[in-house]
Amino acid sequence: MKSKTILLVCLATLFAGMTATRSAAALTVGAKDNVQIGGFFSQGWLQSSGNNYPFEAKDGTFDFREMAVNVSTTVGSHLRLGAQGFAQRLGNYGNDKVMLDWAVADYNFRPEFGIRAGRIKYPKGLYGEALDLDVVRPFVFLPMSVYNPIMRDYNSSFDGGMLYGSLSLGRAGSLDYKAFYGDIPMGIDQGVADYFNSAGVFNAAGVQTLQLDAVGGFSLDWNTPVSGLKAHLSWSRMTELDSTGQFGAVPFPLTLNLSLPEMNYSTVGLEYVRNDWTFAAEFQQTDGTTLLNAAPIVVNNRGNYGINNWYVSAARRFAGRFEAGAYYSVATNRFPSSNDRRADKELHDYALSVRCDVNEHVTVKLEGHYIDGSYNVFNTARTPNPVMKDTSSFFAAKTTFSF
Amino acid sequence: MKSNSLRLLVALAGFALAATAASAAPVLIGNKNVAAEKIDGATVKAVFLGKKVAWDGAGRVVLAVLKTGPVADEFLQGSVAMNASAFNNHWRRLAMTGGGTAPKAFDSAEDLRKFVAETPGAIGFVDAAAADTSVATLTPAS
């Protein structure tokens, strides 16, 4: 019932957006026009076949929406304050629970140097900070090997501080840098918990606690002298990512601790925008070690963890309001078991997408995926796949109202 | 006959080109308190991409842009090497992720010029014919 009410509100908002005659990039209020309000509402429909992927949708579902509202203002010449609330529902994840997406105090001393503090978007990959922004891309889903929508809470923002700036390199272009440190609040109701649940070491109740000690790293974007060509490099390290739950391999209560003392994300990417075309490619390697403890049965059992993720994408705007895009995205387990088949250790995602800008505020997207492989396809209470298929597909339709 | 048609076509093409050029002659304008700022091509780029948020002596940068049209395309392509769509996406990304304050967007050059004239620190672009003495016409140093 609650879902239907939210769906109706979203549809009404979208209709209001379609019939709007006055438009602006962001609503400004206040006597000096220095308060900005913006946001978006989206509602989608998704149906998968083969496996429930990326979330439970084999019967088709409207439980696919996102919404956000942000407010920002400036104080004096250099200080900016702002915050955004965000809620989403992806199948059995999110539950429309409103969370603080970002809230920053940003002091920009000069183009070369600024400081940001608060809850800050996580700069990982070309599009890591813009995970939720349907309006800036043709795709419903960013390439999921690098930008897994179920892991959004884990990849979206962190609490801490950031130094940033843009350095001129003369004829060599410019370099935008960000360096950051903080921590990511985690909960067992978030999608990232299912990543641990799918490891197969906890009992049916799943992971019971989840926490991270710290995350830190940097991001570099080189705006090359070739117009429209940007090169990206980012690296971040998470430390002491710990989970606990009941050990599923024994018939009696026994607490199991599964932790990753260190996990590193290294990403390189290229984006080239020329006229109506946008090309992008990224490669991301994750690596770390796992540590299992369920004394006295399992003591300091160490393992290696790592994934190679990459994609190539192309998109082109045409006829003014349309954009078509395609990508090929691959995830490969770097440390598979010796008895893993190809489908168990790899996932190849072929996606085709079409976007139509109905007006300045409303976009409609259609997208089809063919998935070859089942690596990182969950079989959990929230994404059940009791019989895992080697191939699957899904179709998504999504409309977004942004203001 | 054939020759006359050809001349007519060439004349029409020339007229169309001239009309296009005349309709897309953007000039940079600023509030009069911005007139004393040192502005070159790199400054314009940094300002319009949100990297420079404060003037040396004129307070906070307030950006004003035309939403669409040949003047916007011409200016944005020339100053930040982006078309209007890419420029809008750049600012949507910044504004929606806590990275900047979005420009004030206008449908008409008159409204934009009036806003710039009344707002200290404001900078924008209009067609040359729309600039008047209420604003400072800025010529970036090369």
Coordinates of C-alpha atoms in Angstrom, one line a residue:
Chain A
M1 CA 0.0 0.0 0.0
K2 CA 2.8 2.3 1.0
S3 CA 4.6 1.5 -2.3
K4 CA 1.5 2.3 -4.3
T5 CA 1.1 5.6 -2.6
I6 CA 4.7 6.6 -3.3
L7 CA 4.3 5.4 -6.9
L8 CA 1.2 7.6 -7.3
V9 CA 3.0 10.6 -5.8
C10 CA 5.9 10.1 -8.2
L11 CA 3.6 9.8 -11.2
A12 CA 1.7 12.9 -10.2
T13 CA 5.0 14.8 -9.9
L14 CA 6.2 13.6 -13.2
F15 CA 2.9 14.7 -14.8
A16 CA 3.3 18.1 -13.2
G17 CA 6.8 18.2 -14.7
M18 CA 5.6 17.3 -18.1
T19 CA 3.0 20.1 -18.0
A20 CA 5.3 22.7 -16.6
T21 CA 5.8 25.7 -18.8
R22 CA 8.3 27.7 -16.7
S23 CA 11.7 26.0 -16.3
A24 CA 14.9 26.6 -14.6
A25 CA 18.1 24.6 -13.8
A26 CA 17.5 25.0 -10.1
L27 CA 14.9 26.9 -8.1
T28 CA 16.3 29.9 -6.3
V29 CA 14.6 31.5 -3.3
G30 CA 15.4 34.2 -0.9
A31 CA 15.9 38.0 -1.1
K32 CA 19.4 37.7 -2.5
D33 CA 18.8 34.6 -4.6
N34 CA 21.5 32.8 -2.7
V35 CA 19.5 29.8 -1.7
Q36 CA 19.2 27.0 -4.3
I37 CA 16.9 24.1 -4.2
G38 CA 17.1 21.2 -6.5
G39 CA 16.3 17.5 -6.7
F40 CA 14.8 14.7 -8.7
F41 CA 12.1 12.0 -8.5
S42 CA 12.3 8.9 -10.7
Q43 CA 10.1 5.9 -11.1
G44 CA 11.0 2.8 -13.0
W45 CA 9.8 -0.7 -13.9
L46 CA 12.1 -3.6 -14.3
Q47 CA 11.6 -7.2 -15.3
S48 CA 14.4 -9.9 -15.3
S49 CA 14.4 -13.4 -16.7
G50 CA 16.8 -16.2 -15.9
N51 CA 18.1 -14.8 -12.6
N52 CA 16.8 -12.1 -10.3
Y53 CA 19.3 -9.5 -11.3
P54 CA 20.2 -6.8 -10.3
F55 CA 17.4 -7.2 -7.8
E56 CA 14.3 -9.3 -7.4
A57 CA 12.3 -8.6 -10.5
K58 CA 11.4 -11.9 -12.3
D59 CA 7.7 -11.1 -12.0
G60 CA 8.3 -7.5 -13.1
T61 CA 8.4 -4.8 -10.4
F62 CA 7.7 -1.1 -9.9
D63 CA 9.8 -1.2 -6.7
F64 CA 12.4 0.8 -8.6
R65 CA 12.6 4.5 -7.7
E66 CA 14.9 7.2 -6.4
M67 CA 14.3 10.6 -5.0
A68 CA 16.4 13.5 -3.7
V69 CA 16.0 17.1 -2.6
N70 CA 19.0 19.4 -2.0
V71 CA 19.4 22.9 -0.6
S72 CA 22.5 25.0 -0.7
T73 CA 23.6 28.5 0.0
T74 CA 26.6 30.7 0.0
V75 CA 28.1 32.7 2.9
G76 CA 30.4 35.4 1.9
S77 CA 32.6 35.0 -1.1
H78 CA 34.3 31.6 -0.5
L79 CA 32.0 29.5 1.8
R80 CA 29.2 27.3 0.5
L81 CA 26.9 25.1 2.6
G82 CA 24.5 22.5 1.3
A83 CA 22.9 19.1 2.0
Q84 CA 20.8 16.5 0.1
G85 CA 18.3 13.9 1.4
F86 CA 18.0 10.8 -0.7
A87 CA 15.7 7.7 -0.7
Q88 CA 15.4 4.8 -3.0
R89 CA 13.9 1.5 -3.5
L90 CA 15.5 -1.2 -5.6
G91 CA 13.5 -4.4 -5.2
N92 CA 13.9 -5.4 -1.6
Y93 CA 16.7 -2.8 -1.0
G94 CA 16.3 0.7 0.3
N95 CA 12.7 0.6 1.3
D96 CA 12.2 4.4 0.5
K97 CA 14.1 5.2 3.7
V98 CA 15.3 8.8 3.7
M99 CA 19.0 9.2 4.3
L100 CA 21.4 12.0 4.3
D101 CA 23.2 11.7 1.0
W102 CA 25.6 14.6 1.4
A103 CA 26.0 17.6 3.7
V104 CA 29.0 19.8 3.1
A105 CA 30.7 22.9 4.3
D106 CA 33.0 23.9 1.4
Y107 CA 35.6 26.7 1.6
N108 CA 37.2 27.5 -1.7
F109 CA 40.3 29.6 -1.1
R110 CA 41.3 29.8 -4.8
P111 CA 40.9 27.6 -7.8
E112 CA 44.0 25.6 -6.8
F113 CA 42.9 24.8 -3.3
G114 CA 39.7 24.2 -1.4
I115 CA 38.5 22.3 1.7
R116 CA 35.3 20.3 2.1
A117 CA 34.0 18.7 5.3
G118 CA 30.9 16.8 6.2
R119 CA 29.3 13.9 4.4
I120 CA 31.0 14.0 1.0
K121 CA 30.4 12.2 -2.3
Y122 CA 33.0 9.4 -2.8
P123 CA 35.2 10.3 -5.7
K124 CA 35.8 6.8 -7.2
G125 CA 35.9 6.4 -11.0
L126 CA 34.7 8.8 -13.6
Y127 CA 31.1 8.8 -12.4
G128 CA 31.3 7.7 -8.8
E129 CA 30.1 11.0 -7.4
A130 CA 27.1 11.1 -9.9
L131 CA 25.8 7.6 -9.3
D132 CA 22.2 8.7 -8.8
L133 CA 22.0 11.3 -11.6
D134 CA 19.9 9.8 -14.3
V135 CA 19.7 13.2 -16.0
V136 CA 23.4 13.3 -16.9
R137 CA 23.6 10.0 -18.8
P138 CA 21.7 7.9 -21.3
F139 CA 21.8 4.8 -19.3
V140 CA 19.3 3.6 -16.6
F141 CA 22.2 1.7 -14.9
L142 CA 25.8 2.8 -15.1
P143 CA 28.0 -0.2 -16.1
M144 CA 27.4 -2.5 -13.2
S145 CA 30.8 -4.0 -12.9
V146 CA 32.2 -0.7 -11.7
Y147 CA 29.0 0.9 -10.4
N148 CA 26.9 -1.8 -8.8
P149 CA 23.6 -0.2 -7.9
I150 CA 23.1 -2.6 -5.0
M151 CA 26.4 -1.5 -3.5
R152 CA 25.3 2.2 -3.7
D153 CA 25.3 2.8 0.1
Y154 CA 28.8 1.5 0.2
N155 CA 30.1 3.6 -2.7
S156 CA 28.1 6.8 -2.5
S157 CA 29.5 9.1 0.2
F158 CA 31.7 9.2 3.3
D159 CA 31.9 11.2 6.5
G160 CA 35.1 13.2 6.7
G161 CA 37.2 15.8 4.9
M162 CA 38.6 16.5 1.5
L163 CA 41.2 18.7 -0.1
Y164 CA 40.5 19.6 -3.7
G165 CA 41.6 22.0 -6.5
S166 CA 42.5 22.5 -10.1
L167 CA 46.0 23.0 -11.3
S168 CA 46.9 24.6 -14.6
L169 CA 49.4 22.6 -16.6
G170 CA 49.8 25.2 -19.3
R171 CA 49.8 23.7 -22.7
A172 CA 49.3 20.3 -21.1
G173 CA 45.8 21.2 -19.9
S174 CA 44.8 21.1 -16.3
L175 CA 44.7 18.6 -13.4
D176 CA 41.7 18.4 -11.0
Y177 CA 42.7 16.7 -7.7
K178 CA 40.8 15.4 -4.7
A179 CA 42.3 13.8 -1.6
F180 CA 40.1 12.5 1.2
Y181 CA 39.8 10.6 4.4
G182 CA 36.9 9.5 6.6
D183 CA 34.6 6.6 7.2
I184 CA 31.4 5.1 5.6
P185 CA 28.5 4.4 8.0
M186 CA 27.2 0.9 7.2
G187 CA 24.1 -1.1 8.3
I188 CA 22.9 -4.6 7.8
D189 CA 19.7 -3.2 6.1
Q190 CA 21.9 -1.9 3.2
G191 CA 22.7 -3.6 0.0
V192 CA 26.3 -4.1 0.9
A193 CA 25.2 -6.6 3.6
D194 CA 24.0 -9.0 0.9
Y195 CA 27.5 -9.0 -0.5
F196 CA 28.6 -10.6 2.7
N197 CA 25.5 -12.8 2.9
S198 CA 26.2 -14.2 -0.5
A199 CA 29.7 -15.3 0.7
G200 CA 27.9 -18.4 2.0
V201 CA 29.5 -18.5 5.5
F202 CA 26.7 -17.1 7.6
N203 CA 23.5 -18.9 8.5
A204 CA 20.1 -18.0 7.1
A205 CA 19.8 -15.0 9.4
G206 CA 22.7 -13.4 7.5
V207 CA 25.2 -10.8 8.7
Q208 CA 24.3 -9.2 12.0
T209 CA 26.9 -6.4 12.3
L210 CA 28.8 -4.5 9.7
Q211 CA 31.3 -1.7 10.1
L212 CA 34.2 0.1 8.5
D213 CA 37.1 1.7 10.3
A214 CA 38.2 4.2 7.7
V215 CA 38.4 5.0 4.0
G216 CA 41.0 7.3 2.3
G217 CA 42.4 8.0 -1.1
F218 CA 42.7 10.4 -4.0
S219 CA 41.2 11.1 -7.4
L220 CA 42.9 12.8 -10.4
D221 CA 41.3 14.1 -13.5
W222 CA 43.6 15.3 -16.3
N223 CA 41.8 17.6 -18.7
T224 CA 44.1 17.0 -21.6
P225 CA 44.9 19.5 -24.4
V226 CA 42.7 17.4 -26.7
S227 CA 39.4 19.1 -26.5
G228 CA 36.9 16.8 -24.7
L229 CA 39.4 14.2 -23.7
K230 CA 39.7 13.5 -19.9
A231 CA 41.9 10.9 -18.2
H232 CA 41.0 9.6 -14.7
L233 CA 43.0 7.9 -12.0
S234 CA 41.6 7.2 -8.5
W235 CA 42.7 5.0 -5.7
S236 CA 41.1 4.4 -2.3
R237 CA 41.7 2.1 0.6
M238 CA 39.1 0.8 3.1
T239 CA 40.5 -0.6 6.4
E240 CA 38.9 -3.0 8.9
L241 CA 35.7 -3.8 7.1
D242 CA 34.2 -6.2 9.6
S243 CA 31.1 -8.3 9.6
T244 CA 29.8 -10.8 12.2
G245 CA 27.0 -13.3 12.2
Q246 CA 26.2 -16.9 13.0
F247 CA 28.5 -19.5 11.4
G248 CA 26.3 -21.4 8.9
A249 CA 28.5 -24.5 8.7
V250 CA 27.8 -25.8 12.2
P251 CA 24.5 -26.9 13.8
F252 CA 25.1 -24.9 17.0
P253 CA 25.4 -21.2 17.8
L254 CA 28.9 -19.9 16.9
T255 CA 29.8 -16.4 16.1
L256 CA 31.8 -15.9 12.9
N257 CA 33.8 -12.8 12.0
L258 CA 34.5 -12.2 8.4
S259 CA 36.7 -9.2 7.9
L260 CA 38.8 -7.5 5.2
P261 CA 41.7 -5.8 7.0
E262 CA 42.5 -3.8 3.8
M263 CA 40.6 -3.4 0.6
N264 CA 42.0 -1.3 -2.3
Y265 CA 40.2 0.2 -5.3
S266 CA 42.3 1.3 -8.2
T267 CA 40.6 2.8 -11.2
V268 CA 41.8 4.3 -14.5
G269 CA 39.5 5.7 -17.1
L270 CA 39.1 7.8 -20.2
E271 CA 36.2 9.9 -21.3
Y272 CA 36.0 11.6 -24.7
V273 CA 33.2 14.0 -25.6
R274 CA 33.1 15.2 -29.2
N275 CA 30.1 17.0 -30.6
D276 CA 27.1 14.6 -29.9
W277 CA 29.2 11.6 -29.0
T278 CA 30.4 10.5 -25.6
F279 CA 32.9 7.6 -25.3
A280 CA 34.1 6.2 -22.0
A281 CA 36.1 3.3 -20.7
E282 CA 37.2 2.3 -17.2
F283 CA 39.2 -0.4 -15.6
Q284 CA 39.0 -1.0 -11.9
Q285 CA 40.8 -3.5 -9.8
T286 CA 39.9 -4.4 -6.3
D287 CA 42.3 -6.3 -4.1
G288 CA 42.4 -7.2 -0.4
T289 CA 42.7 -10.1 2.0
T290 CA 39.9 -11.8 3.9
L291 CA 40.2 -13.0 7.5
L292 CA 37.7 -15.6 8.9
N293 CA 37.5 -16.4 12.6
A294 CA 35.0 -18.6 14.3
A295 CA 37.1 -20.0 17.2
P296 CA 37.7 -22.8 18.0
I297 CA 36.7 -24.2 14.6
V298 CA 38.2 -21.6 12.3
V299 CA 41.1 -19.5 13.5
N300 CA 42.7 -16.8 11.4
N301 CA 41.8 -18.3 8.1
R302 CA 43.2 -15.9 5.5
G303 CA 42.3 -15.7 1.8
N304 CA 42.7 -13.3 -1.1
Y305 CA 40.0 -11.2 -2.5
G306 CA 40.0 -9.3 -5.8
I307 CA 37.9 -8.5 -8.9
N308 CA 38.8 -7.0 -12.2
N309 CA 36.0 -4.8 -13.5
W310 CA 36.0 -2.9 -16.8
Y311 CA 33.7 -1.5 -19.4
V312 CA 33.6 0.4 -22.7
S313 CA 30.6 2.6 -23.6
A314 CA 29.4 4.9 -26.3
A315 CA 26.5 7.3 -26.5
R316 CA 25.2 9.7 -29.1
R317 CA 22.6 12.4 -28.9
F318 CA 20.4 12.7 -32.0
A319 CA 17.3 14.6 -33.2
G320 CA 17.7 17.1 -30.4
R321 CA 16.0 15.3 -27.6
F322 CA 17.1 11.7 -28.0
E323 CA 20.3 9.8 -26.9
A324 CA 21.2 6.2 -27.6
G325 CA 23.9 4.4 -25.8
A326 CA 25.5 1.0 -25.4
Y327 CA 28.1 -0.6 -23.2
Y328 CA 29.9 -3.9 -22.6
S329 CA 30.8 -4.4 -19.0
V330 CA 32.8 -7.3 -17.5
A331 CA 33.5 -8.4 -13.9
T332 CA 36.0 -11.2 -13.3
N333 CA 36.9 -12.9 -10.0
R334 CA 40.7 -12.8 -9.7
F335 CA 40.8 -15.6 -7.2
P336 CA 38.3 -18.2 -8.3
S337 CA 38.0 -21.6 -6.7
S338 CA 39.7 -24.4 -8.7
N339 CA 36.3 -26.0 -9.5
D340 CA 34.6 -22.7 -10.6
R341 CA 33.1 -22.8 -14.1
R342 CA 33.5 -19.7 -16.4
A343 CA 29.9 -18.7 -15.5
D344 CA 30.7 -18.8 -11.8
K345 CA 33.7 -16.5 -12.0
E346 CA 32.7 -14.0 -14.7
L347 CA 29.9 -11.7 -15.6
H348 CA 29.5 -10.1 -19.1
D349 CA 26.8 -7.5 -19.4
Y350 CA 25.7 -6.2 -22.8
A351 CA 23.4 -3.1 -22.6
L352 CA 21.5 -1.0 -25.0
S353 CA 19.7 2.2 -24.0
V354 CA 17.6 4.9 -25.4
R355 CA 16.7 8.2 -23.7
C356 CA 14.2 10.8 -24.6
D357 CA 14.2 14.3 -23.0
V358 CA 10.4 15.0 -22.9
N359 CA 11.3 18.5 -21.8
E360 CA 13.9 20.3 -19.7
H361 CA 12.7 18.5 -16.6
V362 CA 11.5 15.0 -17.7
T363 CA 13.5 12.2 -19.2
V364 CA 12.3 8.7 -20.2
K365 CA 14.7 5.8 -20.7
L366 CA 14.4 2.3 -22.0
E367 CA 17.2 -0.2 -21.5
G368 CA 17.8 -3.9 -22.2
H369 CA 20.6 -6.1 -20.8
Y370 CA 21.9 -9.5 -21.7
I371 CA 23.9 -11.1 -18.9
D372 CA 26.4 -13.9 -19.6
G373 CA 27.6 -15.4 -16.3
S374 CA 26.5 -15.3 -12.7
Y375 CA 29.5 -13.9 -10.8
N376 CA 28.2 -11.6 -8.1
V377 CA 24.6 -12.5 -8.8
F378 CA 23.3 -12.9 -5.3
N379 CA 21.3 -15.8 -3.8
T380 CA 20.0 -14.2 -0.6
A381 CA 16.7 -13.7 1.2
R382 CA 16.3 -10.3 -0.5
T383 CA 17.5 -11.4 -4.0
P384 CA 16.6 -15.1 -4.2
N385 CA 18.1 -17.2 -6.9
P386 CA 17.8 -20.8 -5.6
V387 CA 18.6 -22.1 -9.1
M388 CA 21.3 -20.0 -10.6
K389 CA 21.2 -19.7 -14.4
D390 CA 24.3 -19.1 -16.4
T391 CA 22.6 -16.4 -18.6
S392 CA 19.9 -14.0 -17.9
S393 CA 18.4 -10.7 -19.2
F394 CA 16.4 -7.8 -18.0
F395 CA 14.5 -4.8 -19.3
A396 CA 14.2 -1.5 -17.5
A397 CA 12.0 1.5 -18.2
K398 CA 12.6 4.6 -16.1
T399 CA 11.3 8.2 -16.1
T400 CA 12.8 11.0 -14.1
F401 CA 11.7 14.5 -13.1
S402 CA 14.5 16.8 -12.1
F403 CA 14.4 20.4 -11.0
Chain B
M1 CA 19.7 30.1 -66.7
K2 CA 21.8 27.5 -65.0
S3 CA 24.4 30.2 -64.2
N4 CA 21.7 32.5 -62.7
S5 CA 20.4 29.7 -60.5
L6 CA 23.9 29.0 -59.3
R7 CA 24.5 32.7 -58.5
L8 CA 21.2 32.8 -56.6
L9 CA 22.1 29.7 -54.6
V10 CA 25.6 31.2 -53.8
A11 CA 24.0 34.5 -52.7
L12 CA 21.4 32.7 -50.5
A13 CA 24.1 30.6 -48.9
G14 CA 26.2 33.7 -48.3
F15 CA 23.1 35.4 -46.8
A16 CA 22.4 32.4 -44.6
L17 CA 26.0 32.3 -43.4
A18 CA 26.0 36.0 -42.7
A19 CA 22.7 35.7 -40.8
T20 CA 23.9 32.8 -38.7
A21 CA 27.1 34.7 -37.9
A22 CA 25.2 37.8 -37.0
S23 CA 22.8 35.9 -34.7
A24 CA 25.6 34.2 -32.8
A25 CA 28.0 36.9 -31.8
P26 CA 28.3 36.5 -28.0
V27 CA 30.0 39.0 -25.8
L28 CA 31.0 38.6 -22.2
I29 CA 29.2 41.0 -19.8
G30 CA 29.6 41.6 -16.1
N31 CA 28.3 43.7 -13.3
K32 CA 30.1 47.0 -13.2
N33 CA 31.9 45.9 -10.1
V34 CA 33.6 43.2 -12.1
A35 CA 35.0 45.6 -14.7
A36 CA 38.3 46.1 -12.7
E37 CA 39.0 42.3 -12.5
K38 CA 41.8 40.8 -14.5
I39 CA 40.1 38.5 -16.9
D40 CA 41.7 36.2 -19.5
G41 CA 40.6 33.1 -21.3
A42 CA 41.8 30.8 -18.4
T43 CA 39.8 32.9 -15.9
V44 CA 36.6 32.7 -18.0
K45 CA 37.0 29.0 -18.3
A46 CA 37.6 28.6 -14.5
V47 CA 34.6 30.8 -13.7
F48 CA 32.2 29.1 -16.1
L49 CA 33.3 25.6 -14.9
G50 CA 32.8 26.5 -11.2
K51 CA 36.5 26.3 -10.3
K52 CA 36.9 30.0 -9.5
V53 CA 34.1 31.0 -7.1
A54 CA 35.4 34.4 -6.0
W55 CA 36.7 37.5 -7.7
D56 CA 39.9 39.2 -6.4
G57 CA 37.9 42.3 -5.4
A58 CA 34.3 41.9 -6.5
G59 CA 33.0 39.3 -4.1
R60 CA 31.5 36.0 -5.1
V61 CA 31.2 35.0 -8.7
V62 CA 27.5 34.8 -9.7
L63 CA 27.1 33.0 -13.1
A64 CA 24.3 33.8 -15.5
V65 CA 23.8 31.8 -18.6
L66 CA 21.3 31.5 -21.5
K67 CA 19.7 28.2 -21.5
T68 CA 19.8 27.4 -25.2
G69 CA 20.3 28.9 -28.6
P70 CA 23.2 29.8 -31.0
V71 CA 24.7 32.4 -28.7
A72 CA 24.9 29.9 -25.8
D73 CA 26.4 27.3 -28.1
E74 CA 28.9 29.7 -29.6
F75 CA 30.0 31.1 -26.3
L76 CA 30.3 27.8 -24.4
Q77 CA 32.1 26.0 -27.3
G78 CA 34.5 28.9 -27.5
S79 CA 35.1 29.4 -23.8
V80 CA 34.8 26.0 -22.1
A81 CA 34.9 23.7 -25.2
M82 CA 31.4 22.3 -24.4
N83 CA 28.1 22.3 -26.1
A84 CA 25.1 23.5 -24.1
S85 CA 24.1 19.9 -23.3
A86 CA 27.5 19.0 -21.9
F87 CA 27.7 22.3 -20.0
N88 CA 24.3 21.6 -18.4
N89 CA 25.3 18.1 -17.4
H90 CA 28.6 19.5 -15.9
W91 CA 26.6 21.8 -13.7
R92 CA 23.9 19.3 -12.8
R93 CA 26.7 17.0 -11.6
L94 CA 28.2 19.7 -9.5
A95 CA 25.0 21.1 -8.0
M96 CA 23.5 17.7 -7.3
T97 CA 26.6 16.3 -5.6
G98 CA 27.6 19.2 -3.4
G99 CA 30.3 20.4 -5.7
G100 CA 29.0 23.9 -6.6
T101 CA 26.2 26.4 -7.0
A102 CA 24.4 26.1 -10.3
P103 CA 24.3 29.1 -12.7
K104 CA 21.2 31.2 -12.9
A105 CA 19.7 30.2 -16.2
F106 CA 17.7 32.6 -18.4
D107 CA 15.5 32.2 -21.5
S108 CA 16.0 35.8 -22.7
A109 CA 19.1 38.0 -23.1
E110 CA 17.2 41.0 -21.7
D111 CA 16.5 39.2 -18.4
L112 CA 20.1 38.0 -18.2
R113 CA 21.5 41.5 -18.8
K114 CA 19.2 43.0 -16.2
F115 CA 20.2 40.3 -13.7
V116 CA 23.9 40.9 -14.3
A117 CA 23.4 44.7 -14.1
E118 CA 21.7 44.4 -10.7
T119 CA 23.8 41.6 -9.1
P120 CA 27.3 42.4 -7.8
G121 CA 29.9 39.8 -9.0
A122 CA 27.6 38.6 -11.8
I123 CA 29.1 37.5 -15.1
G124 CA 27.3 36.2 -18.2
F125 CA 27.1 36.3 -22.0
V126 CA 24.6 37.7 -24.4
D127 CA 24.4 38.5 -28.1
A128 CA 26.5 41.7 -28.8
A129 CA 23.3 43.5 -29.8
A130 CA 21.8 42.9 -26.4
A131 CA 24.7 44.5 -24.4
D132 CA 24.2 48.1 -23.2
T133 CA 25.7 50.6 -20.8
S134 CA 24.0 49.0 -17.8
V135 CA 26.6 46.3 -17.7
A136 CA 30.4 46.1 -18.3
T137 CA 31.4 44.5 -21.6
L138 CA 34.4 42.4 -20.7
T139 CA 37.1 41.6 -23.2
P140 CA 39.3 38.7 -22.0
A141 CA 43.0 39.4 -22.4
S142 CA 44.7 36.9 -24.6

